[in-house]
Coordinates of C-alpha atoms and ligand atoms in Angstrom, one line a residue:
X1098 CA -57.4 15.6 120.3
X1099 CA -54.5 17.5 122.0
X1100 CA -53.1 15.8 124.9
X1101 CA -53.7 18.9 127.2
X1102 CA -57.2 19.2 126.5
X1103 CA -59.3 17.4 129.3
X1104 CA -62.5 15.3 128.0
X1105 CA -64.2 16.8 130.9
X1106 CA -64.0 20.1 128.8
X1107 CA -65.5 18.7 126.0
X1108 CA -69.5 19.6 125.5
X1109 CA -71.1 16.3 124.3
X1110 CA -74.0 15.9 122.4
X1111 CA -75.9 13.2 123.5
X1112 CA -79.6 12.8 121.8
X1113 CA -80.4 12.8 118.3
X1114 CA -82.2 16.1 119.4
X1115 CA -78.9 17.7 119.9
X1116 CA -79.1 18.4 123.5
X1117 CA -75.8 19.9 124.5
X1118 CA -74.7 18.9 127.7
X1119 CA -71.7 19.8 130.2
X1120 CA -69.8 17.2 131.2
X1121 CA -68.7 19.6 133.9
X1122 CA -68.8 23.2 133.9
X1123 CA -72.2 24.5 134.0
X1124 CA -72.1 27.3 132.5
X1125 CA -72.7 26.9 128.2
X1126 CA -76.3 27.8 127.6
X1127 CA -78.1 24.8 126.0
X1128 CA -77.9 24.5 122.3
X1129 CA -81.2 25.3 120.3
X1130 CA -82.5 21.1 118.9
X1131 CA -82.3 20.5 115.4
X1132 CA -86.4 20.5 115.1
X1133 CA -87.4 20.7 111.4
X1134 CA -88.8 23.9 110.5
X1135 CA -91.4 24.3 108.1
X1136 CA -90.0 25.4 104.8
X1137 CA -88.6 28.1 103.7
X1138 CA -86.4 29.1 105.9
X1139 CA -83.2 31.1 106.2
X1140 CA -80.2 30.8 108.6
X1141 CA -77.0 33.0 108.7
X1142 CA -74.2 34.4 111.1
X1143 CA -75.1 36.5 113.8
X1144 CA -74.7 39.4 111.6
X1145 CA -76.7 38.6 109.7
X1146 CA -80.4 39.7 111.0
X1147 CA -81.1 42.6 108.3
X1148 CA -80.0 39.9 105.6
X1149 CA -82.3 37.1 107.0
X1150 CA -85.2 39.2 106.7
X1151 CA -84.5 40.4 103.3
X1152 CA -83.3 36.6 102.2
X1153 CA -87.1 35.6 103.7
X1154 CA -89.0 38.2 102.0
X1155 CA -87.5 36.9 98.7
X1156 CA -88.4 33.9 99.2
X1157 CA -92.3 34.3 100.6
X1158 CA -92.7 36.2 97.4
X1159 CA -91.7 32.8 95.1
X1160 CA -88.1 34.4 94.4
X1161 CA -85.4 31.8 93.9
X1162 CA -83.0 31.1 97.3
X1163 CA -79.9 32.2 94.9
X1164 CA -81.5 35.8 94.8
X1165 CA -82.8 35.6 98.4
X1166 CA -79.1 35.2 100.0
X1167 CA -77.1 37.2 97.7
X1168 CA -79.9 40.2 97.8
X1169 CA -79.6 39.4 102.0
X1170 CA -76.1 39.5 101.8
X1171 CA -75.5 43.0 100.1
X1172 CA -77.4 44.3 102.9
X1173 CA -74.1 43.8 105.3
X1174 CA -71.6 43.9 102.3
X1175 CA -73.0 47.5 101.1
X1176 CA -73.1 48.7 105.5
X1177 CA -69.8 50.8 106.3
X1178 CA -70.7 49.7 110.1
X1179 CA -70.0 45.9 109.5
X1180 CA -66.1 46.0 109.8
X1181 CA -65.9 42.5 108.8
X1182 CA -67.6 42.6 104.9
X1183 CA -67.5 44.3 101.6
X1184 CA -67.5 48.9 102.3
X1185 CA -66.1 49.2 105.1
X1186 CA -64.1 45.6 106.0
X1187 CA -60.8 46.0 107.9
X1188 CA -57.8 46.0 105.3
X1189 CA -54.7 44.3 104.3
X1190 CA -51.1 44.9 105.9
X1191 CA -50.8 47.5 103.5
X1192 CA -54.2 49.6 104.0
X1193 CA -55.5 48.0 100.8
X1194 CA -59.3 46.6 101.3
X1195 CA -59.6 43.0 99.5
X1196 CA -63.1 40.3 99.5
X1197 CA -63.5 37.1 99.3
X1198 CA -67.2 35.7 98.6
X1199 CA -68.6 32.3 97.0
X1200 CA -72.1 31.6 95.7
X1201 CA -73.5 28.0 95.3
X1202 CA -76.8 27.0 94.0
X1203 CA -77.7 23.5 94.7
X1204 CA -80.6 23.5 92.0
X1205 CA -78.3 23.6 89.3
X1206 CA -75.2 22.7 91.4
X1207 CA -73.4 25.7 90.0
X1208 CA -70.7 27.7 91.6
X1209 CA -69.0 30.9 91.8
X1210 CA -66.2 32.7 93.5
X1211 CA -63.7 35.6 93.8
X1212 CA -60.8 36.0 96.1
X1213 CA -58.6 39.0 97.0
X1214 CA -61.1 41.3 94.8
X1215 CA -60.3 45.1 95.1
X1216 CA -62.7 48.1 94.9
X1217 CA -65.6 46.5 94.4
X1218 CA -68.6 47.1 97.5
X1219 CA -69.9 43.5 96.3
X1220 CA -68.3 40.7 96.0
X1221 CA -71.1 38.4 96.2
X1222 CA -72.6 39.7 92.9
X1223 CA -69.6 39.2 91.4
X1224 CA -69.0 35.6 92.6
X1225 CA -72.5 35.1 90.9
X1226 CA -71.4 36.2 87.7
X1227 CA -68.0 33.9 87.8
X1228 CA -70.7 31.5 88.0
X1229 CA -73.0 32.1 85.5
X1230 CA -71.2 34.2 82.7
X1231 CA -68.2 32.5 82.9
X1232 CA -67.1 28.5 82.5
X1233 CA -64.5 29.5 85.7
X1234 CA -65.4 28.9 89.2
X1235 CA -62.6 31.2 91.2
X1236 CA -61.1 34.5 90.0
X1237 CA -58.6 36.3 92.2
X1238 CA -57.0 39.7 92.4
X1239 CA -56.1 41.9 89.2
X1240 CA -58.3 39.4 87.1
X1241 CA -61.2 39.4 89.4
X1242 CA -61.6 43.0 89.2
X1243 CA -60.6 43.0 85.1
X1244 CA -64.0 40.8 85.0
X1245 CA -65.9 43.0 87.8
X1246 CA -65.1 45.8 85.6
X1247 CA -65.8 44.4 82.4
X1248 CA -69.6 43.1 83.8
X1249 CA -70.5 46.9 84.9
X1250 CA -69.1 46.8 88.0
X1251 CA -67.7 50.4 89.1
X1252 CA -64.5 51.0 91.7
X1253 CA -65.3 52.3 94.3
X1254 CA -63.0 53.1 97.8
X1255 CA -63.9 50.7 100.4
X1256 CA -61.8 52.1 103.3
X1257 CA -63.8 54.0 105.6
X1258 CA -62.7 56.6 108.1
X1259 CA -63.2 53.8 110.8
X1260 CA -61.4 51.3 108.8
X1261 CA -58.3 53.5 108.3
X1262 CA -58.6 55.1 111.8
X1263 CA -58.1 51.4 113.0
X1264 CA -55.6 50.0 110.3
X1265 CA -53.5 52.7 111.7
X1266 CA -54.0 51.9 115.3
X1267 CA -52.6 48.5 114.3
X1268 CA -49.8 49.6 112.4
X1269 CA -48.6 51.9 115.3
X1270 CA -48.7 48.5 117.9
X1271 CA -47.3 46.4 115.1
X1272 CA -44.7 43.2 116.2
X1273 CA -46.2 40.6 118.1
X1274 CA -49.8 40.9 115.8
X1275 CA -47.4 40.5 113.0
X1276 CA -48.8 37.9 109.7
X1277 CA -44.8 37.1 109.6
X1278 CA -44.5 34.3 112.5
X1279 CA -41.3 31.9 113.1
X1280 CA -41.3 28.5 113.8
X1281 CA -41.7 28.9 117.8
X1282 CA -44.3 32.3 117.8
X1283 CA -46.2 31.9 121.3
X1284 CA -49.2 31.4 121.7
X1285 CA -51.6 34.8 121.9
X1286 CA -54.4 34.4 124.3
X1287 CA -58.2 34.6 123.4
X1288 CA -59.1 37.9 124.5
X1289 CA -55.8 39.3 123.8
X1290 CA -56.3 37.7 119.8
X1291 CA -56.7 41.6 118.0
X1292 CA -57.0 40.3 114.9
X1293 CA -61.1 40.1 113.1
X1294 CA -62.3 37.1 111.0
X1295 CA -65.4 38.3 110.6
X1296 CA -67.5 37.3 107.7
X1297 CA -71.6 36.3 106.8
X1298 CA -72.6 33.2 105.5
X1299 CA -75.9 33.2 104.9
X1300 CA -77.9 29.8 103.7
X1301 CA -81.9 29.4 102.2
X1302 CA -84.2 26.3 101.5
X1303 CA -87.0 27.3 99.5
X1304 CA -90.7 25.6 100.1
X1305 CA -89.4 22.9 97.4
X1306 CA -86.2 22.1 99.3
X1307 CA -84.3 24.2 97.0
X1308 CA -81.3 25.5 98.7
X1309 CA -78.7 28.0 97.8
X1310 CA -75.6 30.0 100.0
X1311 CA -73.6 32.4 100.1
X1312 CA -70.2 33.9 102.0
X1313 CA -68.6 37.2 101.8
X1314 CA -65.7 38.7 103.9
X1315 CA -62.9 41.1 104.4
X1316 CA -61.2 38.6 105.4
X1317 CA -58.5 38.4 108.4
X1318 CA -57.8 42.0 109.5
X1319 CA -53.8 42.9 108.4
X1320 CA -53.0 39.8 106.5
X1321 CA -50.8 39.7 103.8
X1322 CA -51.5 41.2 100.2
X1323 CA -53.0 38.4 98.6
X1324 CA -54.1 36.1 101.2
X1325 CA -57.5 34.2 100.9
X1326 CA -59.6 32.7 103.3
X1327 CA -62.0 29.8 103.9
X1328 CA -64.9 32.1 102.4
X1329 CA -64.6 31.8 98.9
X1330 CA -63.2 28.5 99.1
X1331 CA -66.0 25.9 97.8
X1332 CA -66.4 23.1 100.0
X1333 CA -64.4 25.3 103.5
X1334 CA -66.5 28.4 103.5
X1335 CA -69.7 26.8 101.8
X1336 CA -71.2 24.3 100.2
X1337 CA -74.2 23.2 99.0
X1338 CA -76.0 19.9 97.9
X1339 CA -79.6 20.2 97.3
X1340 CA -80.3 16.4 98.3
X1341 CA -78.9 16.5 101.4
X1342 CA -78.5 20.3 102.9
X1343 CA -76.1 23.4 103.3
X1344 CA -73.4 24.5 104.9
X1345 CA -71.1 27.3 105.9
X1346 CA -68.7 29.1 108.2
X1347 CA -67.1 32.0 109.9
X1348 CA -64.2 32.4 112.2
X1349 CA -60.8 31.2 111.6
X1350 CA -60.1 30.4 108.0
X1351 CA -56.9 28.8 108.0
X1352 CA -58.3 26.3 110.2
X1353 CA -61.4 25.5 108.5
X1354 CA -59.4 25.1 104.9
X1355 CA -57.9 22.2 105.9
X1356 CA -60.5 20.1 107.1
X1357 CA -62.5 21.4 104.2
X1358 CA -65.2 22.3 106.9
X1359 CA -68.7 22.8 104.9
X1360 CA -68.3 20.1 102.6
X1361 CA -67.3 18.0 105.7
X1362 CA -70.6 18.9 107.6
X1363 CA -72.8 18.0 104.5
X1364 CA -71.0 14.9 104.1
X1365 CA -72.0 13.8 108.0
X1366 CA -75.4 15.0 107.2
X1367 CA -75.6 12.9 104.3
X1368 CA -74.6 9.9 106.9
X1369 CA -77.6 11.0 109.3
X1370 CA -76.0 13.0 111.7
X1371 CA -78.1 16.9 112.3
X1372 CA -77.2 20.2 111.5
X1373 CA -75.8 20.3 115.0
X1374 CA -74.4 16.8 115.3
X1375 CA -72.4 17.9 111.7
X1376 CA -70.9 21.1 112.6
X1377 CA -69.8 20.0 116.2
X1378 CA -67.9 16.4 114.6
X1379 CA -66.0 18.6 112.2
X1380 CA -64.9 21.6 115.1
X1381 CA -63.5 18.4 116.7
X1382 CA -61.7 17.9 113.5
X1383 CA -60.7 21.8 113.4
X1384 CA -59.1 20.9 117.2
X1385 CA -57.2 18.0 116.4
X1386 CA -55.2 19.1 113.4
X1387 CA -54.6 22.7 115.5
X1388 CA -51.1 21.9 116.5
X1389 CA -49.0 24.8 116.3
X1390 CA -48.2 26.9 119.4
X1391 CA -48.9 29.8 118.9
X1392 CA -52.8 29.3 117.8
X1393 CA -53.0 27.4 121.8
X1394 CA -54.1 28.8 125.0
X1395 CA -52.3 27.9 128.0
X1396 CA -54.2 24.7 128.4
X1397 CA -54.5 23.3 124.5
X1398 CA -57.1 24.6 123.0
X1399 CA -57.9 27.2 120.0
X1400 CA -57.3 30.7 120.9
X1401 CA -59.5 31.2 118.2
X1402 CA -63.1 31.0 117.2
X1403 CA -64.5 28.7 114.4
X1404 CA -68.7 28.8 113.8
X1405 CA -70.1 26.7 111.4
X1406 CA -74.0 26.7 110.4
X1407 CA -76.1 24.3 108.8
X1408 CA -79.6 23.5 107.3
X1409 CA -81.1 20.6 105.5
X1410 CA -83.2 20.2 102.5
X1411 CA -86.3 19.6 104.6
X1412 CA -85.7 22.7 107.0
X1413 CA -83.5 21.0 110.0
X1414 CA -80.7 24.0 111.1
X1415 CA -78.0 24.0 113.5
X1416 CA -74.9 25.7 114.2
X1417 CA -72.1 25.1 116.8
X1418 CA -68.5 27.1 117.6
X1419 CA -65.8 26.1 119.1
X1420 CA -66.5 28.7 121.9
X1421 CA -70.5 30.1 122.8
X1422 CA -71.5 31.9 119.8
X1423 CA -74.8 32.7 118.2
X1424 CA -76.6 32.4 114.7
X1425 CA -79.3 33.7 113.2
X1426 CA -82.6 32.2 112.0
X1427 CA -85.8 33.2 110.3
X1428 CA -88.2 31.2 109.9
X1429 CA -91.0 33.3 108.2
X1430 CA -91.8 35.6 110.5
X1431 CA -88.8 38.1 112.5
X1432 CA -85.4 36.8 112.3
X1433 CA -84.2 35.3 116.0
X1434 CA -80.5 35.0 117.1
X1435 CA -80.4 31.1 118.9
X1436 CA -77.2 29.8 120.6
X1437 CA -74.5 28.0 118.3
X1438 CA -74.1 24.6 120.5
X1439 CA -70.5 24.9 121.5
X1440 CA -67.6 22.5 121.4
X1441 CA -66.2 24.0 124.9
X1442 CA -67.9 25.7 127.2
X1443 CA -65.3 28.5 128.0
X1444 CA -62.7 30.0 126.2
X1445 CA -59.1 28.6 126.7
X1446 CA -56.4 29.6 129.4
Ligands
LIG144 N1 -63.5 33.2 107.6 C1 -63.0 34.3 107.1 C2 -61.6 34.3 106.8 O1 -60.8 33.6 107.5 O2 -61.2 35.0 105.9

């Protein structure tokens, strides 16, 4: 842990229940416990309420949890309102609009994956099809769409008037947003932070405790041509066992890459640790290997946000953040959002 960082500012989780409680400031709303839920059930980012429902419906109707998340999914990816996936996603540096998504399906323990895929609304669907017509696992770029096209995919332009309207707002303000950092870049605090991670990761158990998950993304706002997140990445963005649970994540990428977050979280679940317990071990892995300056507030800690969200094979869920966040759940009847437990209780100095 970062020398700065007090352990009084640390949330701790003290019962197998996954009570969060404040060491100190009292001001984190209590995480939701890790009860098990009867089966099926769906859980996903807090985007992801439209995709839940559909994911649930799927599923109450015997279809397979594969299906249920990517069908969910496409909801958000094909919505020019969600900034942060598929139509509509913030672009590159360049204006350029480029997904990332990864499937996994833990009854057959098959993946798929595309990275930096152009022109095509849903990424997800493609993933899919990496997966099951090819013997690949991750396309990227030019090849990605060669493949899209070549399965019946048509381009499409993904840059909305909004998307544009704000690439350009960027652009005019660009220097100290820049992707191109030196060695001693300050730090940029957490409300100032203008750049968007946002992404859904959306993950279903099915009334066998069959699981299956999905993420899809635009990605960091502005990055570089050809940069890829966490999202497609199997075993960061999402992973999937179906005799232990799943996992997945949104936030920061390049933070959750290399502590290979999801597969991380099913790993501690696999040693008994919840949903809850899982995701808030591995965000305190997340804030020990954050050492560069410039991702630091003030006082040590992440001037980003990290969110992982979890679920087991018998219907346990949890999420948790590195700041208070939210998740969403459904459980058979109306998808819910419920508090993501998080790892500090207010964001950094
Ligand atoms: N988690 C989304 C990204 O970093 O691309």
């Amino acid at each position: 842990m970062n020398s700065k960082i007090q352990r009084r500012d640390f949330i701790k989780i003290t019962s197998a229940a996954g009570v969060a409680l404040l060491a100190n400031e009292g001001d984190a709303r209590a995480s939701e416990p890790a009860a098990p839920s009867p089966l099926p059930v769906v859980i996903s980012s807090a985007n992801g309420m439209k995709a839940t429902a559909k994911a649930m419906e799927i599923l109450k109707a015997g279809g397979k949890p594969l299906d249920a998340v990517i069908a969910g999914v496409n909801i958000v990816e094909e919505d020019p309102s969600d900034t942060s996936v598929g139509y509509g996603g913030l672009p590159n540096e360049e204006g350029e609009v480029e997904l990332d998504a990864s499937v996994m399906d833990g009854l057959t323990c098959r993946c798929g994956a595309v990275g930096a895929l152009k022109s095509i609304k849903t990424p997800s669907k493609v993933a899919r099809l990496v997966m099951e017509r090819t013997d690949h696992i991750f396309l990227v770029g030019e090849g990605a769409l060669r493949f899209a096209l070549l399965t019946g995919f048509k381009k499409e332009d993904l840059l909305t008037d909004e998307s544009r309207k704000k690439w350009l707002e960027w652009k005019s303000k660009l220097s100290a947003t820049d992707n191109w950092l030196s060695e001693e870049s300050e730090g940029t605090a957490f409300g100032e932070v203008i750049k968007h991670y946002g992404t859904i990761n959306c993950l279903a158990v099915d009334p066998n405790g069959n699981i299956a998950g999905t993420t899809t993304t635009s990605g960091l706002s502005w990055k570089i041509p050809g940069r890829v997140g966490d999202s497609p990445i199997i075993g960061a963005g999402l992973y999937v066992d179906n005799e232990i649970g799943a996992a997945g994540s949104t936030g920061r990428g390049e933070a959750n890459i290399k502590v290979c977050g999801a597969h991380t979280v099913v790993e501690l679940m696999r040693q008994g640790k919840t949903p809850e317990q899982a995701c808030i071990e591995t965000l305190e892995r997340v804030v020990k290997t954050t050492k560069e300056k410039r991702l630091l507030g003030a006082d040590g800690r992440p001037n980003f946000n990290l969110n992982f969200y979890a679920v087991t094979k018998k219907g346990e869920y949890g999420g948790a953040a590195l700041y208070p966040s939210r998740f969403c759940v459904n459980t058979g009847a109306e998808s819910k959002l419920v508090d993501s437990a998080p790892l500090f209780n207010r964001p950094p100095r």
